[in-house]
């Protein structure tokens, strides 16, 4: 979908609906309020553990899996990749604030120069191409490992995604992500919210559905279903496929905008990635 | 596809999607919307069916609402055509087009409908 179409859709949406006009912080507070009401016994930070926050049986299995975390190898490999200098002698550390250590809480952010949302995974590849290295595939593999290492160094840091309300570009990107989140798509006619707001905590076939709150805290994730560590955009694509929609490319504008909205919803929660999931 | 009438349906399904307000907490019965239309005649050739399907799929994709079912059907149509099964190839390609047209309807409906789902305090 083109950027122009996304922008037009967002502008029309803002003009035509009071609910759609709510600002980012109003949206986040409404999200927090819903889940605090629905799960009054779940401490706020626990939402970063997905369905394990409110499914005791699944939590016990997960805790056992965490005794030997399946993502540990990815962290070790990611550290090696991260510290390996490029052919020109530079390294990832030269591309990021604080040498790339403990910075995940600042992603994604809106970049005024490009007029687009920059995710951590995009920034990793931007670092590579700026240093004459080939971009890596976004869904899994080496890039996911580097992302896992960078997440690991950011554990405990509080998500602090900024959507300046006086920045038209940032607001348009946020609103586009919000529209994507609430829009039904695919033959099964599901929106992200259908599962992760409306039905969070309920069962869909054999699975209980996780809450939107905390969705962005723990990526990349080792999913048993994948047998590998993968990025948030790999999961976005999988969700699309599950509702029989054609998935977008990882790091497409629509997925980056969705990540912008989704991560803002988890502002204030501590990062706890990488993580494992079924 | 049935003889004179075919049923176009969105599967407003799998329980959770019957109700559409964000604050609903319980799954609700499936609400299947059935739209009855006069059946369009089958395409005259596989090439025509394929071209129509691709055109409809492009419209859906440009709206950000492409369905993977159209992709799969069109692949199956190509396989049938390669095997010399023209009638199956036409039917599959026509189905791909129909699915794409439904996706466009979804895009039309969602232009406004998404706003009603936005959480508010």
Short mmCIF file of N, CA and C in Angstrom, two decimals, chain B:
data_model
loop_
_atom_site.label_atom_id
_atom_site.label_comp_id
_atom_site.label_asym_id
_atom_site.label_seq_id
_atom_site.Cartn_x
_atom_site.Cartn_y
_atom_site.Cartn_z
N UNK B 1 -19.44 -23.10 -6.23
CA UNK B 1 -20.39 -22.13 -6.73
C UNK B 1 -21.68 -22.85 -7.15
N UNK B 2 -22.79 -22.26 -6.81
CA UNK B 2 -24.06 -22.90 -7.15
C UNK B 2 -24.49 -22.50 -8.56
N UNK B 3 -25.59 -23.14 -9.04
CA UNK B 3 -25.96 -22.94 -10.42
C UNK B 3 -26.41 -21.52 -10.75
N UNK B 4 -27.49 -21.08 -10.12
CA UNK B 4 -28.03 -19.78 -10.51
C UNK B 4 -27.63 -18.68 -9.53
N UNK B 5 -27.52 -19.08 -8.33
CA UNK B 5 -27.21 -18.11 -7.29
C UNK B 5 -25.93 -18.58 -6.62
N UNK B 6 -25.05 -17.70 -6.40
CA UNK B 6 -23.94 -18.13 -5.57
C UNK B 6 -23.89 -17.26 -4.33
N UNK B 7 -23.31 -17.80 -3.34
CA UNK B 7 -23.32 -17.14 -2.04
C UNK B 7 -21.95 -16.53 -1.79
N UNK B 8 -22.00 -15.27 -1.62
CA UNK B 8 -20.78 -14.58 -1.23
C UNK B 8 -20.86 -14.39 0.27
N UNK B 9 -19.86 -14.80 0.93
CA UNK B 9 -19.97 -14.66 2.38
C UNK B 9 -18.66 -14.22 3.00
N UNK B 10 -18.82 -13.33 3.90
CA UNK B 10 -17.74 -13.03 4.83
C UNK B 10 -17.95 -13.93 6.03
N UNK B 11 -16.93 -14.52 6.49
CA UNK B 11 -17.07 -15.34 7.68
C UNK B 11 -16.80 -14.45 8.89
N UNK B 12 -17.84 -13.83 9.37
CA UNK B 12 -17.72 -13.05 10.60
C UNK B 12 -17.74 -14.07 11.73
N UNK B 13 -16.61 -14.74 11.91
CA UNK B 13 -16.70 -16.05 12.50
C UNK B 13 -15.77 -16.29 13.66
N UNK B 14 -15.65 -17.56 14.00
CA UNK B 14 -14.83 -18.04 15.10
C UNK B 14 -15.20 -17.33 16.39
N UNK B 15 -16.47 -17.17 16.59
CA UNK B 15 -16.97 -16.73 17.88
C UNK B 15 -16.69 -15.29 18.20
N UNK B 16 -15.44 -14.94 18.33
CA UNK B 16 -15.08 -13.64 18.87
C UNK B 16 -15.55 -12.49 18.01
N UNK B 17 -15.83 -12.75 16.80
CA UNK B 17 -16.05 -11.64 15.89
C UNK B 17 -17.50 -11.30 15.63
N UNK B 18 -18.41 -11.95 16.32
CA UNK B 18 -19.81 -11.63 16.10
C UNK B 18 -20.14 -10.24 16.55
N UNK B 19 -19.66 -9.87 17.73
CA UNK B 19 -19.86 -8.52 18.23
C UNK B 19 -18.67 -7.67 17.85
N UNK B 20 -18.90 -6.40 17.76
CA UNK B 20 -17.83 -5.59 17.22
C UNK B 20 -17.43 -4.43 18.13
N UNK B 21 -17.88 -4.44 19.35
CA UNK B 21 -17.44 -3.38 20.25
C UNK B 21 -16.22 -3.86 21.02
N UNK B 22 -15.32 -2.95 21.23
CA UNK B 22 -14.03 -3.33 21.81
C UNK B 22 -14.17 -3.87 23.22
N UNK B 23 -15.17 -3.44 23.94
CA UNK B 23 -15.26 -3.82 25.34
C UNK B 23 -16.03 -5.11 25.58
N UNK B 24 -16.47 -5.77 24.53
CA UNK B 24 -17.08 -7.08 24.70
C UNK B 24 -16.05 -8.03 25.27
N UNK B 25 -16.44 -8.82 26.24
CA UNK B 25 -15.46 -9.72 26.84
C UNK B 25 -15.76 -11.18 26.58
N UNK B 26 -16.91 -11.49 26.03
CA UNK B 26 -17.24 -12.89 25.80
C UNK B 26 -17.44 -13.14 24.32
N UNK B 27 -17.04 -14.33 23.86
CA UNK B 27 -17.30 -14.65 22.47
C UNK B 27 -18.79 -14.72 22.21
N UNK B 28 -19.17 -14.38 21.03
CA UNK B 28 -20.59 -14.39 20.70
C UNK B 28 -20.81 -15.29 19.49
N UNK B 29 -22.05 -15.70 19.28
CA UNK B 29 -22.29 -16.62 18.18
C UNK B 29 -21.85 -16.05 16.85
N UNK B 30 -21.47 -16.93 15.98
CA UNK B 30 -21.03 -16.52 14.66
C UNK B 30 -22.16 -15.79 13.93
N UNK B 31 -21.81 -14.71 13.31
CA UNK B 31 -22.77 -13.99 12.47
C UNK B 31 -22.26 -14.03 11.04
N UNK B 32 -22.86 -14.83 10.25
CA UNK B 32 -22.41 -14.94 8.87
C UNK B 32 -23.30 -14.09 7.98
N UNK B 33 -22.69 -13.18 7.29
CA UNK B 33 -23.43 -12.31 6.39
C UNK B 33 -23.43 -12.96 5.01
N UNK B 34 -24.59 -13.22 4.52
CA UNK B 34 -24.69 -13.88 3.22
C UNK B 34 -25.25 -12.89 2.22
N UNK B 35 -24.53 -12.71 1.17
CA UNK B 35 -24.99 -11.81 0.12
C UNK B 35 -25.32 -12.66 -1.09
N UNK B 36 -26.55 -12.53 -1.55
CA UNK B 36 -26.93 -13.32 -2.71
C UNK B 36 -26.90 -12.44 -3.95
N UNK B 37 -26.28 -12.95 -4.95
CA UNK B 37 -26.19 -12.19 -6.19
C UNK B 37 -26.43 -13.14 -7.36
N UNK B 38 -26.80 -12.54 -8.45
CA UNK B 38 -26.91 -13.34 -9.65
C UNK B 38 -25.51 -13.80 -10.04
N UNK B 39 -25.45 -15.06 -10.41
CA UNK B 39 -24.15 -15.61 -10.76
C UNK B 39 -23.67 -15.03 -12.09
N UNK B 40 -22.43 -14.59 -12.06
CA UNK B 40 -21.83 -14.19 -13.32
C UNK B 40 -21.51 -15.45 -14.11
N UNK B 41 -21.67 -15.42 -15.42
CA UNK B 41 -21.33 -16.63 -16.19
C UNK B 41 -19.84 -16.91 -16.08
N UNK B 42 -19.47 -18.17 -16.22
CA UNK B 42 -18.04 -18.50 -16.17
C UNK B 42 -17.30 -17.78 -17.28
N UNK B 43 -16.07 -17.49 -17.02
CA UNK B 43 -15.25 -16.87 -18.06
C UNK B 43 -15.15 -17.80 -19.27
N UNK B 44 -14.92 -17.20 -20.42
CA UNK B 44 -14.90 -18.01 -21.64
C UNK B 44 -13.60 -18.77 -21.82
N UNK B 45 -12.56 -18.26 -21.23
CA UNK B 45 -11.27 -18.95 -21.37
C UNK B 45 -10.49 -18.78 -20.07
N UNK B 46 -9.50 -19.64 -19.92
CA UNK B 46 -8.64 -19.52 -18.74
C UNK B 46 -7.89 -18.20 -18.76
N UNK B 47 -7.42 -17.80 -19.93
CA UNK B 47 -6.66 -16.55 -20.02
C UNK B 47 -7.50 -15.36 -19.57
N UNK B 48 -8.78 -15.37 -20.01
CA UNK B 48 -9.67 -14.28 -19.61
C UNK B 48 -9.92 -14.31 -18.10
N UNK B 49 -10.17 -15.51 -17.58
CA UNK B 49 -10.44 -15.65 -16.15
C UNK B 49 -9.24 -15.20 -15.33
N UNK B 50 -8.07 -15.60 -15.79
CA UNK B 50 -6.84 -15.25 -15.07
C UNK B 50 -6.62 -13.74 -15.08
N UNK B 51 -6.81 -13.13 -16.25
CA UNK B 51 -6.61 -11.68 -16.35
C UNK B 51 -7.58 -10.93 -15.44
N UNK B 52 -8.85 -11.39 -15.42
CA UNK B 52 -9.85 -10.73 -14.56
C UNK B 52 -9.48 -10.91 -13.09
N UNK B 53 -9.01 -12.10 -12.74
CA UNK B 53 -8.63 -12.36 -11.33
C UNK B 53 -7.47 -11.47 -10.93
N UNK B 54 -6.48 -11.40 -11.80
CA UNK B 54 -5.30 -10.58 -11.47
C UNK B 54 -5.68 -9.11 -11.31
N UNK B 55 -6.59 -8.65 -12.17
CA UNK B 55 -7.02 -7.24 -12.07
C UNK B 55 -7.75 -7.00 -10.75
N UNK B 56 -8.65 -7.91 -10.39
CA UNK B 56 -9.38 -7.75 -9.13
C UNK B 56 -8.45 -7.85 -7.93
N UNK B 57 -7.49 -8.76 -8.02
CA UNK B 57 -6.55 -8.93 -6.91
C UNK B 57 -5.67 -7.69 -6.74
N UNK B 58 -5.37 -7.02 -7.84
CA UNK B 58 -4.56 -5.81 -7.74
C UNK B 58 -5.34 -4.70 -7.02
N UNK B 59 -6.64 -4.61 -7.34
CA UNK B 59 -7.46 -3.60 -6.66
C UNK B 59 -7.46 -3.88 -5.15
N UNK B 60 -7.66 -5.15 -4.78
CA UNK B 60 -7.68 -5.50 -3.35
C UNK B 60 -6.34 -5.20 -2.70
N UNK B 61 -5.26 -5.54 -3.40
CA UNK B 61 -3.92 -5.31 -2.83
C UNK B 61 -3.65 -3.81 -2.68
N UNK B 62 -4.07 -3.04 -3.67
CA UNK B 62 -3.85 -1.59 -3.59
C UNK B 62 -4.62 -0.98 -2.41
N UNK B 63 -5.69 -1.64 -2.02
CA UNK B 63 -6.46 -1.16 -0.87
C UNK B 63 -5.92 -1.71 0.44
N UNK B 64 -4.89 -2.57 0.35
CA UNK B 64 -4.30 -3.16 1.55
C UNK B 64 -5.13 -4.30 2.12
N UNK B 65 -5.95 -4.92 1.27
CA UNK B 65 -6.85 -5.96 1.76
C UNK B 65 -6.78 -7.25 0.95
N UNK B 66 -5.63 -7.54 0.39
CA UNK B 66 -5.52 -8.78 -0.40
C UNK B 66 -5.74 -10.00 0.48
N UNK B 67 -6.45 -10.96 -0.04
CA UNK B 67 -6.67 -12.22 0.67
C UNK B 67 -5.75 -13.29 0.10
N UNK B 68 -5.20 -14.09 0.99
CA UNK B 68 -4.30 -15.15 0.55
C UNK B 68 -5.06 -16.24 -0.21
N UNK B 69 -6.37 -16.30 0.01
CA UNK B 69 -7.16 -17.33 -0.68
C UNK B 69 -7.15 -17.12 -2.19
N UNK B 70 -7.15 -15.87 -2.61
CA UNK B 70 -7.08 -15.58 -4.06
C UNK B 70 -5.75 -16.05 -4.62
N UNK B 71 -4.69 -15.78 -3.87
CA UNK B 71 -3.36 -16.21 -4.33
C UNK B 71 -3.33 -17.72 -4.54
N UNK B 72 -3.86 -18.44 -3.54
CA UNK B 72 -3.83 -19.91 -3.61
C UNK B 72 -4.68 -20.43 -4.76
N UNK B 73 -5.86 -19.83 -4.93
CA UNK B 73 -6.74 -20.28 -6.01
C UNK B 73 -6.13 -20.05 -7.38
N UNK B 74 -5.46 -18.92 -7.51
CA UNK B 74 -4.85 -18.61 -8.81
C UNK B 74 -3.69 -19.57 -9.10
N UNK B 75 -2.97 -19.94 -8.08
CA UNK B 75 -1.90 -20.94 -8.26
C UNK B 75 -2.49 -22.28 -8.69
N UNK B 76 -3.58 -22.66 -8.02
CA UNK B 76 -4.23 -23.92 -8.38
C UNK B 76 -4.76 -23.87 -9.81
N UNK B 77 -5.26 -22.70 -10.20
CA UNK B 77 -5.76 -22.54 -11.57
C UNK B 77 -4.63 -22.74 -12.57
N UNK B 78 -3.48 -22.17 -12.24
CA UNK B 78 -2.34 -22.30 -13.15
C UNK B 78 -1.91 -23.76 -13.28
N UNK B 79 -1.96 -24.46 -12.16
CA UNK B 79 -1.60 -25.88 -12.19
C UNK B 79 -2.59 -26.67 -13.06
N UNK B 80 -3.88 -26.37 -12.87
CA UNK B 80 -4.90 -27.06 -13.67
C UNK B 80 -4.71 -26.77 -15.15
N UNK B 81 -4.42 -25.51 -15.44
CA UNK B 81 -4.22 -25.13 -16.85
C UNK B 81 -3.01 -25.86 -17.43
N UNK B 82 -1.95 -25.95 -16.64
CA UNK B 82 -0.74 -26.62 -17.12
C UNK B 82 -1.00 -28.11 -17.38
N UNK B 83 -1.96 -28.64 -16.64
CA UNK B 83 -2.31 -30.06 -16.83
C UNK B 83 -3.36 -30.25 -17.91
N UNK B 84 -3.78 -29.18 -18.53
CA UNK B 84 -4.74 -29.26 -19.62
C UNK B 84 -6.19 -29.33 -19.18
N UNK B 85 -6.45 -29.08 -17.91
CA UNK B 85 -7.82 -29.12 -17.39
C UNK B 85 -8.40 -27.71 -17.45
N UNK B 86 -8.84 -27.32 -18.62
CA UNK B 86 -9.29 -25.94 -18.87
C UNK B 86 -10.49 -25.56 -17.99
N UNK B 87 -11.47 -26.44 -17.88
CA UNK B 87 -12.69 -26.07 -17.13
C UNK B 87 -12.37 -25.84 -15.66
N UNK B 88 -11.52 -26.69 -15.08
CA UNK B 88 -11.14 -26.48 -13.68
C UNK B 88 -10.34 -25.20 -13.53
N UNK B 89 -9.47 -24.96 -14.49
CA UNK B 89 -8.63 -23.76 -14.44
C UNK B 89 -9.51 -22.51 -14.47
N UNK B 90 -10.52 -22.52 -15.34
CA UNK B 90 -11.44 -21.36 -15.41
C UNK B 90 -12.18 -21.18 -14.10
N UNK B 91 -12.69 -22.28 -13.57
CA UNK B 91 -13.46 -22.19 -12.32
C UNK B 91 -12.60 -21.65 -11.17
N UNK B 92 -11.38 -22.17 -11.07
CA UNK B 92 -10.49 -21.73 -9.99
C UNK B 92 -10.11 -20.27 -10.14
N UNK B 93 -9.83 -19.86 -11.35
CA UNK B 93 -9.46 -18.45 -11.58
C UNK B 93 -10.66 -17.54 -11.32
N UNK B 94 -11.86 -17.99 -11.72
CA UNK B 94 -13.06 -17.19 -11.42
C UNK B 94 -13.27 -17.07 -9.91
N UNK B 95 -13.02 -18.17 -9.20
CA UNK B 95 -13.15 -18.12 -7.74
C UNK B 95 -12.12 -17.16 -7.13
N UNK B 96 -10.93 -17.15 -7.69
CA UNK B 96 -9.90 -16.21 -7.21
C UNK B 96 -10.39 -14.78 -7.38
N UNK B 97 -11.03 -14.52 -8.52
CA UNK B 97 -11.56 -13.18 -8.77
C UNK B 97 -12.66 -12.83 -7.78
N UNK B 98 -13.55 -13.78 -7.54
CA UNK B 98 -14.65 -13.53 -6.60
C UNK B 98 -14.10 -13.22 -5.21
N UNK B 99 -13.12 -14.00 -4.79
CA UNK B 99 -12.53 -13.74 -3.47
C UNK B 99 -11.91 -12.34 -3.42
N UNK B 100 -11.28 -11.95 -4.50
CA UNK B 100 -10.67 -10.62 -4.54
C UNK B 100 -11.75 -9.53 -4.50
N UNK B 101 -12.86 -9.78 -5.17
CA UNK B 101 -13.95 -8.79 -5.13
C UNK B 101 -14.52 -8.67 -3.72
N UNK B 102 -14.57 -9.79 -3.02
CA UNK B 102 -15.02 -9.75 -1.62
C UNK B 102 -14.04 -8.96 -0.76
N UNK B 103 -12.77 -9.12 -1.05
CA UNK B 103 -11.75 -8.39 -0.30
C UNK B 103 -11.92 -6.88 -0.50
N UNK B 104 -12.29 -6.50 -1.71
CA UNK B 104 -12.52 -5.07 -1.97
C UNK B 104 -13.75 -4.58 -1.20
N UNK B 105 -14.77 -5.42 -1.15
CA UNK B 105 -15.94 -5.06 -0.34
C UNK B 105 -15.55 -4.86 1.13
N UNK B 106 -14.69 -5.75 1.58
CA UNK B 106 -14.22 -5.62 2.96
C UNK B 106 -13.50 -4.28 3.14
N UNK B 107 -12.66 -3.95 2.18
CA UNK B 107 -11.93 -2.67 2.25
C UNK B 107 -12.92 -1.51 2.30
N UNK B 108 -13.97 -1.58 1.47
CA UNK B 108 -14.99 -0.52 1.48
C UNK B 108 -15.64 -0.40 2.85
N UNK B 109 -16.03 -1.53 3.40
CA UNK B 109 -16.73 -1.53 4.69
C UNK B 109 -15.81 -1.04 5.82
N UNK B 110 -14.56 -1.42 5.74
CA UNK B 110 -13.64 -1.10 6.83
C UNK B 110 -13.17 0.35 6.83
N UNK B 111 -13.38 1.05 5.74
CA UNK B 111 -12.95 2.44 5.71
C UNK B 111 -13.54 3.23 6.86
N UNK B 112 -14.78 2.88 7.22
CA UNK B 112 -15.42 3.57 8.35
C UNK B 112 -15.53 2.66 9.58
N UNK B 113 -15.76 1.39 9.34
CA UNK B 113 -16.11 0.50 10.46
C UNK B 113 -15.03 0.42 11.53
N UNK B 114 -13.75 0.53 11.15
CA UNK B 114 -12.68 0.37 12.14
C UNK B 114 -12.79 1.39 13.26
N UNK B 115 -13.33 2.54 12.93
CA UNK B 115 -13.36 3.62 13.94
C UNK B 115 -14.26 3.27 15.12
N UNK B 116 -15.28 2.46 14.84
CA UNK B 116 -16.22 2.10 15.91
C UNK B 116 -15.59 1.14 16.92
N UNK B 117 -14.43 0.58 16.58
CA UNK B 117 -13.79 -0.40 17.47
C UNK B 117 -12.73 0.23 18.37
N UNK B 118 -12.41 1.49 18.11
CA UNK B 118 -11.32 2.12 18.87
C UNK B 118 -11.72 2.23 20.34
N UNK B 119 -10.84 1.78 21.20
CA UNK B 119 -11.12 1.83 22.64
C UNK B 119 -11.23 3.26 23.11
N UNK B 120 -12.18 3.48 24.00
CA UNK B 120 -12.29 4.79 24.64
C UNK B 120 -12.49 4.58 26.13
N UNK B 121 -12.10 5.51 26.90
CA UNK B 121 -12.31 5.42 28.35
C UNK B 121 -13.68 5.93 28.74
#
